[in-house]
Coordinates of C-alpha atoms in Angstrom, one line a residue:
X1 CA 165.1 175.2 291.2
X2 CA 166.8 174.6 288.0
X3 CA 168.5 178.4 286.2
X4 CA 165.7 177.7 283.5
X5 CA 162.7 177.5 286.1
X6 CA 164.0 180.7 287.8
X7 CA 164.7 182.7 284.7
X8 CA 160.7 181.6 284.0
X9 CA 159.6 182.3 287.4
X10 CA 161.3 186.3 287.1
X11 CA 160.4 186.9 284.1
X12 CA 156.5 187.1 283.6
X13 CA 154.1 187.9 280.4
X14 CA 152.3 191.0 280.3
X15 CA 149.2 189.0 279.8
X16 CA 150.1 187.8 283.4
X17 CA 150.3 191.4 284.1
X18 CA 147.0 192.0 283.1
X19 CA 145.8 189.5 285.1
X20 CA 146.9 190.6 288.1
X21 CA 149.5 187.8 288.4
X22 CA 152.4 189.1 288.5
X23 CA 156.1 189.5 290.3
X24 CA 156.3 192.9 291.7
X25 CA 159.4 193.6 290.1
X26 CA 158.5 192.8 287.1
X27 CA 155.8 194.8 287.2
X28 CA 158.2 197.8 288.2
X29 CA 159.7 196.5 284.8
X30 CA 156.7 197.3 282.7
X31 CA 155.4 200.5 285.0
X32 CA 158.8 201.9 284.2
X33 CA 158.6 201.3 280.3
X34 CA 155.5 202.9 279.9
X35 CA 156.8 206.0 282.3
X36 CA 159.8 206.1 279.5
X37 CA 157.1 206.2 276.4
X38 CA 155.2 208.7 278.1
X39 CA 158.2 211.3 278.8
X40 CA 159.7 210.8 275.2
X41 CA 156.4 211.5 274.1
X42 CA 156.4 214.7 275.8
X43 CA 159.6 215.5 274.6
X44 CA 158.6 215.4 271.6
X45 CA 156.1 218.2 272.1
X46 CA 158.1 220.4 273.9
X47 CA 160.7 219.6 271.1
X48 CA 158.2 220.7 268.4
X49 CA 157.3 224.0 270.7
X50 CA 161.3 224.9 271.2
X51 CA 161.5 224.6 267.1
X52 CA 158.4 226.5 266.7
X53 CA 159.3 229.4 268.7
X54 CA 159.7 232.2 265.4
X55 CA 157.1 230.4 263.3
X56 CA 154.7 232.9 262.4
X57 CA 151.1 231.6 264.5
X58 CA 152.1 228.7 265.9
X59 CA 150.4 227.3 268.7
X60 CA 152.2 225.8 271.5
X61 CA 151.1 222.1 272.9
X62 CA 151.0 220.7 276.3
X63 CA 151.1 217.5 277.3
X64 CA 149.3 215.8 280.6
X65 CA 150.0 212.4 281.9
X66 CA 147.3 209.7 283.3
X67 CA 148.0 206.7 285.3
X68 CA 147.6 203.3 283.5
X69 CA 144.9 200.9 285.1
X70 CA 145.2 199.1 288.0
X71 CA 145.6 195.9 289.5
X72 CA 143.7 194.6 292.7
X73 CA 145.9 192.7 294.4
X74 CA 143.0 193.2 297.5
X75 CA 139.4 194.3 296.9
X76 CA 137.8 197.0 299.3
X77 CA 135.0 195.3 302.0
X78 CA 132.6 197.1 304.2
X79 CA 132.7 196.6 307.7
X80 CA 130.4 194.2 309.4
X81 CA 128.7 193.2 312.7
X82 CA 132.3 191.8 313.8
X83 CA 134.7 192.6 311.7
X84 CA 135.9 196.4 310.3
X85 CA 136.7 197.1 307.0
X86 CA 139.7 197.2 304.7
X87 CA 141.0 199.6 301.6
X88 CA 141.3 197.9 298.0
X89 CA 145.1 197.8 297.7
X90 CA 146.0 198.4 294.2
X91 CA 149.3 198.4 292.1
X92 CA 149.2 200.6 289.0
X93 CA 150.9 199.8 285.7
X94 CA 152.6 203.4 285.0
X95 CA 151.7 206.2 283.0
X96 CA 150.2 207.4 279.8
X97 CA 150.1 210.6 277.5
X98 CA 146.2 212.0 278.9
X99 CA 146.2 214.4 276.4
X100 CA 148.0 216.7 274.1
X101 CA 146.5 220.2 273.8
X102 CA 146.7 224.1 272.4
X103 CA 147.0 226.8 273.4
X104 CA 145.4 229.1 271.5
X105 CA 146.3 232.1 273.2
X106 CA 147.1 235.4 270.6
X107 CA 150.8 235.8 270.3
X108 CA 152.6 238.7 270.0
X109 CA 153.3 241.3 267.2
X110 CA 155.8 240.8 264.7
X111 CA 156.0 244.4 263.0
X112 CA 156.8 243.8 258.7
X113 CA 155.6 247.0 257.0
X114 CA 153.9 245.3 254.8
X115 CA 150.5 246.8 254.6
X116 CA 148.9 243.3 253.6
X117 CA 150.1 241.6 256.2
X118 CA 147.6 241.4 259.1
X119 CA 147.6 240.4 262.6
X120 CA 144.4 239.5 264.4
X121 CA 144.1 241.2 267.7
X122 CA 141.8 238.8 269.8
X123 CA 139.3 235.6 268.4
X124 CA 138.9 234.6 265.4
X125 CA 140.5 232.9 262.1
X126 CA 140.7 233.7 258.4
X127 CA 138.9 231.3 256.3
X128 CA 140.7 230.3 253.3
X129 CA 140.7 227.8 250.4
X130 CA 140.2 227.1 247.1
X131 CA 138.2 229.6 244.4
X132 CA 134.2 229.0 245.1
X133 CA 131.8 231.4 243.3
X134 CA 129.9 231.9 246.9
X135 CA 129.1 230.2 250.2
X136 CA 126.2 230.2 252.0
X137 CA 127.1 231.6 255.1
X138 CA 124.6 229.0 256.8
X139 CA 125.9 225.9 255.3
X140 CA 128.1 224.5 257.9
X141 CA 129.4 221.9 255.8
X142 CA 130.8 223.7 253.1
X143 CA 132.5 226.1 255.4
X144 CA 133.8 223.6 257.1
X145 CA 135.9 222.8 254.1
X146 CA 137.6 226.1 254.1
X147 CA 140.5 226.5 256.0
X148 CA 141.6 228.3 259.3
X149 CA 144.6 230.4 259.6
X150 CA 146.1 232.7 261.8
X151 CA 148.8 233.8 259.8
X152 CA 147.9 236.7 257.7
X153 CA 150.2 237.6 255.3
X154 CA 148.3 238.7 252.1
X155 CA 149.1 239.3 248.8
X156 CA 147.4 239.7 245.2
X157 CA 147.5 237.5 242.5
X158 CA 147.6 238.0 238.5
X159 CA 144.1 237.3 238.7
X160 CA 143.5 240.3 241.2
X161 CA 142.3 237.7 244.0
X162 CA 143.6 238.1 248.1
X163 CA 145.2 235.0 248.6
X164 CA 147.4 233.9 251.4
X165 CA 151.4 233.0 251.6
X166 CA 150.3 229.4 249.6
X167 CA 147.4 230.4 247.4
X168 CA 144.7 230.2 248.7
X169 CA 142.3 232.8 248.6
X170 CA 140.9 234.6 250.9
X171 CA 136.7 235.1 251.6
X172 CA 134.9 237.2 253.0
X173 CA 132.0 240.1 252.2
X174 CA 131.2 242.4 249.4
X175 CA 128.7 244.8 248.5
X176 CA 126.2 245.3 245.7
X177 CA 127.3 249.0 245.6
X178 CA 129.0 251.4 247.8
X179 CA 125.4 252.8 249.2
X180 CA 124.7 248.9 250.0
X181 CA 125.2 247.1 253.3
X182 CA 127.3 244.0 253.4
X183 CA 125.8 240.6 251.5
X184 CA 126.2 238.3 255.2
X185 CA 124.1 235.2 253.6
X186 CA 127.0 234.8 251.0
X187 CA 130.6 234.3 251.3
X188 CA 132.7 235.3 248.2
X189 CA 136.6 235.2 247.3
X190 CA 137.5 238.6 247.3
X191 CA 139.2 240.0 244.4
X192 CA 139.6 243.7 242.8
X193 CA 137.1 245.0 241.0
X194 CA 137.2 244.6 236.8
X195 CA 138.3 247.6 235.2
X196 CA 135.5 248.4 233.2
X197 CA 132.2 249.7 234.1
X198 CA 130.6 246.6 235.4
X199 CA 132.9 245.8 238.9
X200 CA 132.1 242.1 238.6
X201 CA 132.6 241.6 234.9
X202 CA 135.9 239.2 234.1
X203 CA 138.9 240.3 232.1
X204 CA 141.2 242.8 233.4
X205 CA 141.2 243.8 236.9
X206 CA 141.7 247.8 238.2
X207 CA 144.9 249.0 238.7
X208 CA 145.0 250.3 242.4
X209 CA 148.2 252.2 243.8
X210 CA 147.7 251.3 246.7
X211 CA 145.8 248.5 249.0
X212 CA 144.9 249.3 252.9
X213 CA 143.1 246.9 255.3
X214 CA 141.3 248.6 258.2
X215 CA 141.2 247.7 261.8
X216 CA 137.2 245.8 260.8
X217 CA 138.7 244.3 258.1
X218 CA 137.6 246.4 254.6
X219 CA 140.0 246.2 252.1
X220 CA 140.1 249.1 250.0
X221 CA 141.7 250.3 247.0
X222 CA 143.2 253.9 245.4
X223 CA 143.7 254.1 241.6
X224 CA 145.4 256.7 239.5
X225 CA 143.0 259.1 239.7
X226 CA 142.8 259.3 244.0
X227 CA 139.4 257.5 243.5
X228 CA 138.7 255.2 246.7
X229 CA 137.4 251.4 245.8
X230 CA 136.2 248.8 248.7
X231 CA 137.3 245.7 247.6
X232 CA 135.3 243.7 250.2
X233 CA 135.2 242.9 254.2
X234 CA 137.6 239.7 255.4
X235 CA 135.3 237.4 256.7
X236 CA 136.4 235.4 260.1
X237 CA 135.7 231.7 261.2
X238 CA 134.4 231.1 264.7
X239 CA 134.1 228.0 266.6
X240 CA 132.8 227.8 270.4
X241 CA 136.1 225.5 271.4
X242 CA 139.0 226.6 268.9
X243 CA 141.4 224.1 271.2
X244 CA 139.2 221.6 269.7
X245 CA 140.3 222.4 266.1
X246 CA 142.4 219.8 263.9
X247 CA 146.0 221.0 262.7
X248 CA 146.2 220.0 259.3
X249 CA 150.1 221.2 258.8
X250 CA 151.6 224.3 258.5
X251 CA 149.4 227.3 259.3
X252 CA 146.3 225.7 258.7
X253 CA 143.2 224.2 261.0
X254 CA 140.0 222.1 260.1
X255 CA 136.6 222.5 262.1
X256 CA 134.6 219.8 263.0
X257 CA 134.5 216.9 265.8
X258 CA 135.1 218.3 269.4
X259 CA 135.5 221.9 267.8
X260 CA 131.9 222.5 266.8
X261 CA 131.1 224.4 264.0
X262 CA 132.1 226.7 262.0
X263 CA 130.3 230.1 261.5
X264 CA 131.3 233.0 259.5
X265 CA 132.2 236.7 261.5
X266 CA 133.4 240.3 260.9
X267 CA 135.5 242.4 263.3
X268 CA 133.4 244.9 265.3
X269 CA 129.6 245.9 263.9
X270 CA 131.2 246.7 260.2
X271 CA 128.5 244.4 258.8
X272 CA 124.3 245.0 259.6
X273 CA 123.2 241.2 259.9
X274 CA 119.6 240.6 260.8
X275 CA 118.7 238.7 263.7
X276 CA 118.5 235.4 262.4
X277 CA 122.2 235.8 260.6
X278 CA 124.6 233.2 261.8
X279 CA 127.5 235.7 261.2
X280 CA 129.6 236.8 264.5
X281 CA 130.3 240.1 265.4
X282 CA 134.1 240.0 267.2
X283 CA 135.3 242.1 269.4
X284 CA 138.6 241.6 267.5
X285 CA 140.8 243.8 265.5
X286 CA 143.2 243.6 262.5
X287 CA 146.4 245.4 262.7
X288 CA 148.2 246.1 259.6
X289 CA 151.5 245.4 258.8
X290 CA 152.1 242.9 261.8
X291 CA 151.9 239.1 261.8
X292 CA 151.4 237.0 264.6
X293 CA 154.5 235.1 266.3
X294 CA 154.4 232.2 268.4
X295 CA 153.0 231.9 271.3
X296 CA 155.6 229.9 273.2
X297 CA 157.1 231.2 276.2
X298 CA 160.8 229.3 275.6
X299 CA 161.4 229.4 279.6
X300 CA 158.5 227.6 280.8
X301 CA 159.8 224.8 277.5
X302 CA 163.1 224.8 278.9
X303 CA 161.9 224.3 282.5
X304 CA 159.5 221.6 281.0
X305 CA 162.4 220.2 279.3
X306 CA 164.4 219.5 282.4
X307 CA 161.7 217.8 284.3
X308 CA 161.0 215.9 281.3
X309 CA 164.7 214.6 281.2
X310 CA 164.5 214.0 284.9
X311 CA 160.8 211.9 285.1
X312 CA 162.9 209.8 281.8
X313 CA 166.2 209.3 283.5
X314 CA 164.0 208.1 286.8
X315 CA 162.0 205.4 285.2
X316 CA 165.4 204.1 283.6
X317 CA 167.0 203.6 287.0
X318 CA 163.8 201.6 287.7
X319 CA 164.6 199.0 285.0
X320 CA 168.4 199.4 286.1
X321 CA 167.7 198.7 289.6
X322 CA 164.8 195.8 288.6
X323 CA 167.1 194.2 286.2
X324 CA 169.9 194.1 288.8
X325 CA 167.4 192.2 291.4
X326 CA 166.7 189.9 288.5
X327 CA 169.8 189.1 288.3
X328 CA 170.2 188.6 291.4
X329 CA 166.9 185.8 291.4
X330 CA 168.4 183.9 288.9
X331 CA 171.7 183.7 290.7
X332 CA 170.4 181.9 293.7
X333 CA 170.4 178.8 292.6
X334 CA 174.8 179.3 291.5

């Protein structure tokens, strides 16, 4: 056999791999690249989890590994009359990322002394976004475009509205009047009353001294005078399978797909929503002056990160040990 035919004969196409036709060690060859894509994939997550570890309501991601698909090199038979039967034998083609998943477990408490800065104790998201005059609380697809966040660092505008770190403002309740329970059928930007006599007239908003949020949620108010104002209740978003939610970048998530959808809530019974209201009650709380941290746990990363290295630096001695044999195939006919 000429060097050409042997260098042919070792080194096969993956198509032939496909197939099922195939030299063992190249096949080792090709199991062992995809082990190396799979690890440095993995790194990558734990890399972005190790980075995250002081950013405010991050979620840390894990990462599981499947095997690749299989070849038959012998099928599986029933036994007969005369014969017994034999197991399939099957070579595999290495590994691939299986998923890639949060955790959206609550992190701890990050103390600030900031009294707008909430933490959520427990479910739930605040639902943020752009200025809208109102939501219907039953229109799923509207909500859905509002976004989810678990960083809850508030602040007023110049145009008295609750907005988050980036803008965007923050819904939730409000009342007719103080004697009145809670609209639930509408979602509305909360913002400070008007100064004048009608509450939800434009122009100038009240001057407040000071701004609370309670444990449900109520934002409220003191002016000059020691009178009390309730600006309105922060609404929270619920989904039955918050892993399932899309991370748009930064602090935020989108509902939808495997998620399911989004339905408006309050913490505790703060709000009195008839039977046929698609508002959530949560058995959450908001605690003032804290924000969330991440929820990594920087051992188990680090103990992730060596195994990691090790499952990489393995499937690279496979294609140092396969090349070597190689080598040693096309040498034969020296």
């Amino acid at each position: 056999m000429s060097r050409r035919a042997a260098r042919r004969a070792a080194y096969r196409t993956a198509s032939d791999i496909q197939e099922g036709e195939f030299s063992p060690m190249v096949g080792s060859m090709y199991a062992a690249i995809s082990g190396l894509r799979a690890h440095q994939q993995k790194m990558n997550v734990i890399g972005n989890n190790i980075a995250n570890v002081n950013t405010y309501g991050y979620k840390t991601q894990r990462t599981t590994f499947s095997e690749s698909m299989y070849s038959s090199v012998r099928n599986s038979t029933g036994g007969t009359a005369t014969t017994g039967g034999v197991n399939a034998a099957q070579i595999g083609y290495g590994c691939t990322v299986g998923t890639i998943d949060m955790n959206m477990r609550t992190g701890n408490y990050a103390v600030t002394d900031n009294p707008l800065d909430i933490m959520l104790d427990g479910d739930g998201m605040l639902m943020v976004g752009p200025i809208k005059q109102g939501i219907d609380a039953a229109d799923t697809d509207t909500l859905s475009s509002l976004k989810l966040t678990r960083v809850g660092n508030l602040r007023l505008d110049n145009n008295g509205y609750l907005t988050d770190g980036n803008g965007n403002v923050v819904y939730g309740f409000k009342k007719a009047d103080a004697a009145d329970d809670y609209d639930t059928g509408n979602l509305v930007p909360l913002r400070l009353p008007a100064a004048g006599d009608d509450p939800t007239a434009e122009g100038d908003r009240l001057a407040l001294n000071s701004i609370a949020i309670s444990e449900n949620g109520e934002v409220t108010g003191v002016d000059g005078d020691g009178k009390s104002h309730l600006i309105g209740c922060i609404a929270l978003g619920y989904v039955d399978n918050p892993s399932g939610l899309t991370h748009q970048g930064g602090p935020y998530y989108a509902a939808g797909g495997n998620s399911g959808n989004l339905r408006p809530g309050t913490c505790g019974n703060v709000v009195n929503a008839p039977d046929d209201s698609p508002v959530v009650s949560f058995a959450s709380k908001m605690v003032s002056g804290t924000l969330e941290m991440s929820n990594v746990d920087i051992s188990n990363e680090f103990a992730d990160l060596i195994t990691t290295q090790r499952g990489f630096q393995a499937n690279t001695k496979i294609i140092t040990v396969t090349d070597e044999m190689l080598s040693d195939l096309v040498a034969m006919k020296r």
